CSV table of C-alpha atoms and ligand atoms in Angstrom, one decimal:
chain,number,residue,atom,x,y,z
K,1,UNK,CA,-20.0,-56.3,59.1
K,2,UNK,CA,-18.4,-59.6,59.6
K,3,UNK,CA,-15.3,-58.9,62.3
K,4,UNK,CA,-12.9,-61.4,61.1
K,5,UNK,CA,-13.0,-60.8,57.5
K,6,UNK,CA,-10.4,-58.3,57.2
K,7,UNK,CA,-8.5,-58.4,54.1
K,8,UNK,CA,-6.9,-55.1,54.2
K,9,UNK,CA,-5.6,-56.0,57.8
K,10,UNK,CA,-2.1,-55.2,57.6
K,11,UNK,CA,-2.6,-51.9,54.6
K,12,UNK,CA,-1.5,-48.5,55.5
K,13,UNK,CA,-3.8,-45.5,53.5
K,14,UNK,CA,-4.0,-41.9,52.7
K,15,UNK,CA,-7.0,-41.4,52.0
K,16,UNK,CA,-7.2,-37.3,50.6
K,17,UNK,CA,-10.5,-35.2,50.3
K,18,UNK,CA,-12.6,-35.7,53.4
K,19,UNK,CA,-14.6,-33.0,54.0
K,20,UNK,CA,-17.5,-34.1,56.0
K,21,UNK,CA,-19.8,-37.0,56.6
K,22,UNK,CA,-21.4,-37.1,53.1
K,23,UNK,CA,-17.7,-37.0,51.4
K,24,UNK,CA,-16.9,-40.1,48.9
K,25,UNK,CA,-13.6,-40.0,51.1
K,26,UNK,CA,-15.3,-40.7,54.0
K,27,UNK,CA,-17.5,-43.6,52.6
K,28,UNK,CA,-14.1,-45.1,51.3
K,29,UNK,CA,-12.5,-44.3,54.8
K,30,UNK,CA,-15.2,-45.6,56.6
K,31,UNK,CA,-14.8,-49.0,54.6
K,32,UNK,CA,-11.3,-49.5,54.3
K,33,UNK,CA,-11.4,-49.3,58.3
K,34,UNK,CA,-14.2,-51.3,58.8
K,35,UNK,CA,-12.0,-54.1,56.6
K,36,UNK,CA,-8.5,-53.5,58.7
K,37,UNK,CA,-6.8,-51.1,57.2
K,38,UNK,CA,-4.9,-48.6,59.0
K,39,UNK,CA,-5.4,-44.8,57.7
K,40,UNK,CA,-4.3,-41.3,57.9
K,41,UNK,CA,-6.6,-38.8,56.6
K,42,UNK,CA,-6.3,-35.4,54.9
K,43,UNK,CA,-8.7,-32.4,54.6
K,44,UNK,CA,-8.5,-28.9,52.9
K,45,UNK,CA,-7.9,-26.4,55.8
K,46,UNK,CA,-9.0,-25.4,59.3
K,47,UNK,CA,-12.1,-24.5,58.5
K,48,UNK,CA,-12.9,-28.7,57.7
K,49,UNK,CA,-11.0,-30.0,60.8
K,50,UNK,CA,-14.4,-28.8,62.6
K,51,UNK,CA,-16.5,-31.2,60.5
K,52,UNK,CA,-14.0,-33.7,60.0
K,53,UNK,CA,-11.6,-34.5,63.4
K,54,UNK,CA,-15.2,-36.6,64.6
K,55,UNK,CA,-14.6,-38.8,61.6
K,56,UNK,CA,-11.0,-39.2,62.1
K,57,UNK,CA,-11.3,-40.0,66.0
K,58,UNK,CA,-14.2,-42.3,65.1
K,59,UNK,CA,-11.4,-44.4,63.2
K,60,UNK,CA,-8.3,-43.6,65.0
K,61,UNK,CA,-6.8,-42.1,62.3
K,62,UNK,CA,-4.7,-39.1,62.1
K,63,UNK,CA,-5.3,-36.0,60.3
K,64,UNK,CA,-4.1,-33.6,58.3
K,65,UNK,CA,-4.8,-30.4,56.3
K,66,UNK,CA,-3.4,-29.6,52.8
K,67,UNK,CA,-4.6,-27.5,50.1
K,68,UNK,CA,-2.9,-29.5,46.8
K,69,UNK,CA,-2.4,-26.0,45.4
K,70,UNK,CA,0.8,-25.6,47.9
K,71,UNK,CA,3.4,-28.6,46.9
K,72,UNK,CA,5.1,-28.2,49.9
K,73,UNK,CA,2.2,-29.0,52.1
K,74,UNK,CA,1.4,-31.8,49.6
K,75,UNK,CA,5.2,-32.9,50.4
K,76,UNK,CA,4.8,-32.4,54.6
K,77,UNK,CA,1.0,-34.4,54.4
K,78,UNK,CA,2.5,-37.4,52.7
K,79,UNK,CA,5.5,-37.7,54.4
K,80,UNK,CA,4.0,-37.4,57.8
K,81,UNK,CA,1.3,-39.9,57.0
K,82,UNK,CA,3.9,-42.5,56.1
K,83,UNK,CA,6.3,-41.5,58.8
K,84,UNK,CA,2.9,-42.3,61.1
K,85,UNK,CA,1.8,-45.2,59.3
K,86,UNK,CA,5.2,-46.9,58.9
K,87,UNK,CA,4.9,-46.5,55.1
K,88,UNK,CA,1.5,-46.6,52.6
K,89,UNK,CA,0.3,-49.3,50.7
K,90,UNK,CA,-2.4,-47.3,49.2
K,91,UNK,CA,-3.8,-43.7,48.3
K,92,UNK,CA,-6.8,-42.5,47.6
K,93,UNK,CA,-7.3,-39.4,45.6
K,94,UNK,CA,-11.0,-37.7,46.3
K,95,UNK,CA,-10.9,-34.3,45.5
K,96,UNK,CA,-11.6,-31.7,42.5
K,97,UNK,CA,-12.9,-27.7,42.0
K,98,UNK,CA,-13.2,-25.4,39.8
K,99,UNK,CA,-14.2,-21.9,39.5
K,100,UNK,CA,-17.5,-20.8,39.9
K,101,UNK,CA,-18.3,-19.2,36.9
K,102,UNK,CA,-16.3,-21.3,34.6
K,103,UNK,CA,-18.0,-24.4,36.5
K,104,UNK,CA,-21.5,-22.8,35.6
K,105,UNK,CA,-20.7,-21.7,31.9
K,106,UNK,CA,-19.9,-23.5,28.7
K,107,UNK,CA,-17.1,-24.7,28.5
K,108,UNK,CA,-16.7,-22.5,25.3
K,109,UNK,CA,-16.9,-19.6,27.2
K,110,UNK,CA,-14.3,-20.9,30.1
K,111,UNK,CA,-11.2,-18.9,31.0
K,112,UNK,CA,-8.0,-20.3,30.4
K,113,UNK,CA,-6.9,-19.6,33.8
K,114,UNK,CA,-10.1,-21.0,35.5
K,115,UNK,CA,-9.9,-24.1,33.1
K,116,UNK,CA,-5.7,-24.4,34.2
K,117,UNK,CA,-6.7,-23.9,38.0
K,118,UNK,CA,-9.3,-26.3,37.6
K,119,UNK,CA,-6.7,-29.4,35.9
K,120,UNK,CA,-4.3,-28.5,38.8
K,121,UNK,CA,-6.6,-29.1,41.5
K,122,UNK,CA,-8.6,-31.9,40.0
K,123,UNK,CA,-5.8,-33.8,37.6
K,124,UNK,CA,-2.3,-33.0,38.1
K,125,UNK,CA,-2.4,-33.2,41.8
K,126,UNK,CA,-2.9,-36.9,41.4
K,127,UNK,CA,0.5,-37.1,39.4
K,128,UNK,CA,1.6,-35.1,42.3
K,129,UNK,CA,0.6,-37.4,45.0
K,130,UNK,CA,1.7,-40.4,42.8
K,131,UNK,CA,5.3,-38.9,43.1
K,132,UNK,CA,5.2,-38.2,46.6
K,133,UNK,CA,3.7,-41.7,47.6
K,134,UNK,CA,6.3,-43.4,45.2
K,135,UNK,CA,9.2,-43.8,47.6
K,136,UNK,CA,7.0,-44.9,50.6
K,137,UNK,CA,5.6,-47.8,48.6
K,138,UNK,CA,8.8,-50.0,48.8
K,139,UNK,CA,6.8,-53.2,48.6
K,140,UNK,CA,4.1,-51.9,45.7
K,141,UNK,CA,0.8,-50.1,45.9
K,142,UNK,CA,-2.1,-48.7,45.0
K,143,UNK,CA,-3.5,-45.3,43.8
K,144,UNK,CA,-7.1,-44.4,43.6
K,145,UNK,CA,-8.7,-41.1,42.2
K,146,UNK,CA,-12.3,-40.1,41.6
K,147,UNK,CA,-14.2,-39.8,38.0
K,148,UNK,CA,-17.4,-39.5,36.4
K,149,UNK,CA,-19.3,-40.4,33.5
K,150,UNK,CA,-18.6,-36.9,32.4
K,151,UNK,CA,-15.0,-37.8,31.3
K,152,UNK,CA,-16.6,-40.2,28.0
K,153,UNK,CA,-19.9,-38.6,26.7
K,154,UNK,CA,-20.8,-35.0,27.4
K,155,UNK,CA,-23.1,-34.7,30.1
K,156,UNK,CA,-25.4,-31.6,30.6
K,157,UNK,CA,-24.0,-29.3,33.2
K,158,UNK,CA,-21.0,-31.3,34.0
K,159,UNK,CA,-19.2,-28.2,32.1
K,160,UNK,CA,-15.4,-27.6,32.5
K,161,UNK,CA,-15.1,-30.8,34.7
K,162,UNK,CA,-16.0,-33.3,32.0
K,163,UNK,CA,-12.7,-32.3,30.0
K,164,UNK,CA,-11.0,-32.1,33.5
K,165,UNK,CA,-12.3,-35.9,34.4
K,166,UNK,CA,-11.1,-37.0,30.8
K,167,UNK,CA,-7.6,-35.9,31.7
K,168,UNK,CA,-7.9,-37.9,35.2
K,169,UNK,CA,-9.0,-41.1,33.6
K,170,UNK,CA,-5.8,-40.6,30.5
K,171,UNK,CA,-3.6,-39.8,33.9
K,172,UNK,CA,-4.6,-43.1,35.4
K,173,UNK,CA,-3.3,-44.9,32.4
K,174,UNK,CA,-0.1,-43.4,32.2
K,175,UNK,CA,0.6,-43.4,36.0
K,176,UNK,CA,0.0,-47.0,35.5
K,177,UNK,CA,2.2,-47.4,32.6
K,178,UNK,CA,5.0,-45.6,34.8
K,179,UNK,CA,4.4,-46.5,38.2
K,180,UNK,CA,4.0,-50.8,37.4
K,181,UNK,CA,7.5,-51.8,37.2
K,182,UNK,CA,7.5,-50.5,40.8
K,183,UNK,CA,4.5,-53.0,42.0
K,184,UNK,CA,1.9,-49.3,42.3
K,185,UNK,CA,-1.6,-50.0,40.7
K,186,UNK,CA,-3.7,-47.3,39.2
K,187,UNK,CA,-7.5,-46.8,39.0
K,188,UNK,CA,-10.2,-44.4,38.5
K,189,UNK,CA,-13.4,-45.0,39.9
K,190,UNK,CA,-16.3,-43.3,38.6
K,191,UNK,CA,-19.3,-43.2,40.8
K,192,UNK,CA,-22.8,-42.3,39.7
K,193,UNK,CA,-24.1,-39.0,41.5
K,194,UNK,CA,-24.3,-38.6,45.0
K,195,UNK,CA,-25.3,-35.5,47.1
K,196,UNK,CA,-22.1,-34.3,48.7
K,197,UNK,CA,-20.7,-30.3,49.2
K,198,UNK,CA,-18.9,-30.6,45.6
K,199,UNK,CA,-21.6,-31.8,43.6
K,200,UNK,CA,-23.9,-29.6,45.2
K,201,UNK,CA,-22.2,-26.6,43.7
K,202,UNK,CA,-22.9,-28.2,39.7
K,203,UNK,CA,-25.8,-27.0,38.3
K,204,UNK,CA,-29.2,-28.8,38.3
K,205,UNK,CA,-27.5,-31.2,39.7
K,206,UNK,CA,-30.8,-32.3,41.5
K,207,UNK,CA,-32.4,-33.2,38.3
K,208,UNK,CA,-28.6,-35.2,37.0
K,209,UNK,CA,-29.2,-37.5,40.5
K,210,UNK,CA,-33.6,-38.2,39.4
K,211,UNK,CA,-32.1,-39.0,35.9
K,212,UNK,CA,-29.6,-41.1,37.0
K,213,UNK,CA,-32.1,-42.9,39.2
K,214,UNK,CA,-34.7,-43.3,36.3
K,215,UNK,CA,-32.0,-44.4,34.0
K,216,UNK,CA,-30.0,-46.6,35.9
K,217,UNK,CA,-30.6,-50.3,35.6
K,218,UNK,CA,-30.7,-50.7,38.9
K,219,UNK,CA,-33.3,-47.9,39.6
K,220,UNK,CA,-31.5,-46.3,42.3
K,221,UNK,CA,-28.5,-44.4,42.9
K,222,UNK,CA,-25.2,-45.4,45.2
K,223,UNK,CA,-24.3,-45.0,48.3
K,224,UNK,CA,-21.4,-44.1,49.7
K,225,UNK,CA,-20.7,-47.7,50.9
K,226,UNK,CA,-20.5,-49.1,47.7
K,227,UNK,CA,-18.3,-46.4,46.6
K,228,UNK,CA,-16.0,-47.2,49.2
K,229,UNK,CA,-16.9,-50.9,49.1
K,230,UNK,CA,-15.2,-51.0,45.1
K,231,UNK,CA,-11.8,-48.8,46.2
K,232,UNK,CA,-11.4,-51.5,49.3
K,233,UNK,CA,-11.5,-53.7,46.6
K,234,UNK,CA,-8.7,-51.9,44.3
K,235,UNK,CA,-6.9,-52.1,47.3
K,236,UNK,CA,-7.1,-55.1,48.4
K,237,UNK,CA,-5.5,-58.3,47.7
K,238,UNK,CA,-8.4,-59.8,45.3
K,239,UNK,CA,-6.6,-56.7,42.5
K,240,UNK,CA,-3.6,-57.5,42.8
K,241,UNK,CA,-3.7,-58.8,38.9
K,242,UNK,CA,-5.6,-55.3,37.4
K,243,UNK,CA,-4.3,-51.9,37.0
K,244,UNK,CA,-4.9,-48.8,34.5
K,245,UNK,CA,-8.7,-49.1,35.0
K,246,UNK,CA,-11.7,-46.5,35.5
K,247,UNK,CA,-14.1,-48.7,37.2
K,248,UNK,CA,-18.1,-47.7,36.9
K,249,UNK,CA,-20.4,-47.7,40.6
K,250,UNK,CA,-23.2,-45.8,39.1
K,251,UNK,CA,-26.2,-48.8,39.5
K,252,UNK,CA,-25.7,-49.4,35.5
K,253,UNK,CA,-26.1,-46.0,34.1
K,254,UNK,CA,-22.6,-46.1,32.0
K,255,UNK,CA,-24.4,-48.8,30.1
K,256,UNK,CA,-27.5,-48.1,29.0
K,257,UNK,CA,-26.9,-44.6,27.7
H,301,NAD,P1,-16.7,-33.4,48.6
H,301,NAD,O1,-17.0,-31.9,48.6
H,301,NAD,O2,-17.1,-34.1,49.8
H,301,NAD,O3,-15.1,-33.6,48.4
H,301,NAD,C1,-14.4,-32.8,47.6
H,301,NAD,C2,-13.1,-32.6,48.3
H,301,NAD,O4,-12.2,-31.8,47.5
H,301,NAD,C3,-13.3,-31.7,49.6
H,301,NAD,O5,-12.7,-32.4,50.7
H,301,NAD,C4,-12.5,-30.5,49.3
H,301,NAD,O6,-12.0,-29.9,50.4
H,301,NAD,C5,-11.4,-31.0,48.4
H,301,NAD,N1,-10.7,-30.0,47.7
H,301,NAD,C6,-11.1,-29.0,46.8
H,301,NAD,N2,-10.1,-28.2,46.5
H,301,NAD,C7,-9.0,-28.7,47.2
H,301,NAD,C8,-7.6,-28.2,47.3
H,301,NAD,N3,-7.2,-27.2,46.6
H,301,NAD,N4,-6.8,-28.9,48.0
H,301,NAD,C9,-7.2,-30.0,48.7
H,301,NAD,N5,-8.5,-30.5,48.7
H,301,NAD,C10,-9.3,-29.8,47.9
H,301,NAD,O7,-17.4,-34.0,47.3
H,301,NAD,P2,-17.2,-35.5,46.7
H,301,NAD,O8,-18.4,-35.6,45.8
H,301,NAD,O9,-17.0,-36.5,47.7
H,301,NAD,O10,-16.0,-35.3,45.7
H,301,NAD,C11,-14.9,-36.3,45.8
H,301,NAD,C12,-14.5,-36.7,44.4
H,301,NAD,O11,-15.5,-37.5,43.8
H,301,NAD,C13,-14.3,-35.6,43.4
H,301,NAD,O12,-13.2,-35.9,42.5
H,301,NAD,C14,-15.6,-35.6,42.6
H,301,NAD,O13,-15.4,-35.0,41.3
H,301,NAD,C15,-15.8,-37.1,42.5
H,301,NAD,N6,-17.1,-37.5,42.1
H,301,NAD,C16,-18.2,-37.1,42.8
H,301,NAD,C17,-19.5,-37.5,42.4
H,301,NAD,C18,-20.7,-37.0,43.1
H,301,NAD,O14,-21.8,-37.1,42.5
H,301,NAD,N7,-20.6,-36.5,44.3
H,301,NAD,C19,-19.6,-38.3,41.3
H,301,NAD,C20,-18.5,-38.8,40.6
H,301,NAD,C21,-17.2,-38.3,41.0
């Protein structure tokens, strides 16, 4: 990468939902460092410092843990990454789960409570975070959360989450509506698959990625680069002008289907 073009030199980010190498968080991390920004990041518990304190030494970033179930770690984790930072200029949202068995059944047959644990986790913690960030974005922002294809058309396995995605994408909207006045931009981005430790757990999710590959116009799938490459974007000063949007890096598939 070219050294002296960094345009988010200057940008302070949470970035929420590392859990190890092959995590979107850490391809967005990874880029939004590599093009100036400075960045705290966040990972479930413990048990993931192991796998991801390398990753947050590598960028001179601190870390923290913070399961979103627990508001007032969500509260502690934002306000310590600001009070570190000096304040936040963006945040990116990378995480979702559901139950095991309602993940791998219909979604007819999915229990209320695994369907409300599921929206918590994978939705409403992004309102969450968009109220906690709020006050530490005196000069405007950004807010970026993770989607899939599997929030418009009905995708085979996607299950539970595909309702749960849907949500996400409608939250972006009205987090945008609400937040603009203030300067904060919303998005969804909504990556094609990759093989990371979440999307291992859908089903067949091995034969998802060959038909993504086969379908996609640009007969391959995404990396993890390109993931991060299109939130560095959001963030950055060349989107200053665009909020509210879900924003496709699947190599072409959302088209041609
Ligand atoms: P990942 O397993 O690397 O990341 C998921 C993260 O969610 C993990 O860090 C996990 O700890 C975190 N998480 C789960 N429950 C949590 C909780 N209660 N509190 C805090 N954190 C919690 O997998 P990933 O694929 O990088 O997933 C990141 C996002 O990207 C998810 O929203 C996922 O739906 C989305 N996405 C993934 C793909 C794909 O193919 N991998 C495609 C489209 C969208």
């Amino acid at each position: 990468m070219n050294t002296a073009f960094r345009p988010l030199a200057g940008r302070r980010g949470l970035i929420v939902g590392v859990a190890n190498e092959h995590s979107i968080a850490w391809g967005c991390a990874r880029r939004a460092h590599g093009l100036g920004a400075e960045l705290a990041l966040s990972c479930l518990n413990a048990k993931a410092v192991t796998y991801t304190a390398p990753l947050a030494e590598q960028l001179g970033a601190p870390l923290f843990t913070c399961d979103v179930s627990d508001a007032t770690a969500m509260q502690a984790m934002v306000d310590s990454a600001a009070r570190q930072l000096g304040g936040l200029d963006f945040v990116v949202h990378s995480i979702a789960w559901a139950p095991h068995d309602d993940l791998h059944g219909r979604v007819a047959d999915s229990s209320a409570d695994g369907f409300a644990r599921a929206m918590q986790i994978s939705c409403h913690s992004f309102a969450a975070l968009a109220r906690l960030a709020e006050p530490h974005m005196r000069e405007g922002g950004t807010l970026v959360t993770m989607s899939y294809l599997g929030a418009e058309e009905a995708v085979p396995h996607y299950g539970l989450m595909g309702p749960v995605k849907a949500a996400l994408e409608s939250m972006v909207r009205y987090l945008a509506l609400e937040l603009g006045p203030a300067g904060i931009r919303v998005h969804a981005v909504s990556p094609g698959p990759v093989p990371t430790r979440a999307a291992s757990g859908l089903p067949e999710f091995d034969s998802l990625m060959a038909s993504a590959r086969a379908q996609a116009p640009l007969r391959r799938l995404v990396t993890l680069d390109e993931i991060g490459d299109c939130v560095a974007f959001l963030v950055g000063p060349g989107a200053t002008g665009m909020t509210g949007q879900t924003l496709f890096v699947d190599a072409g598939v959302h088209a041609v289907r």
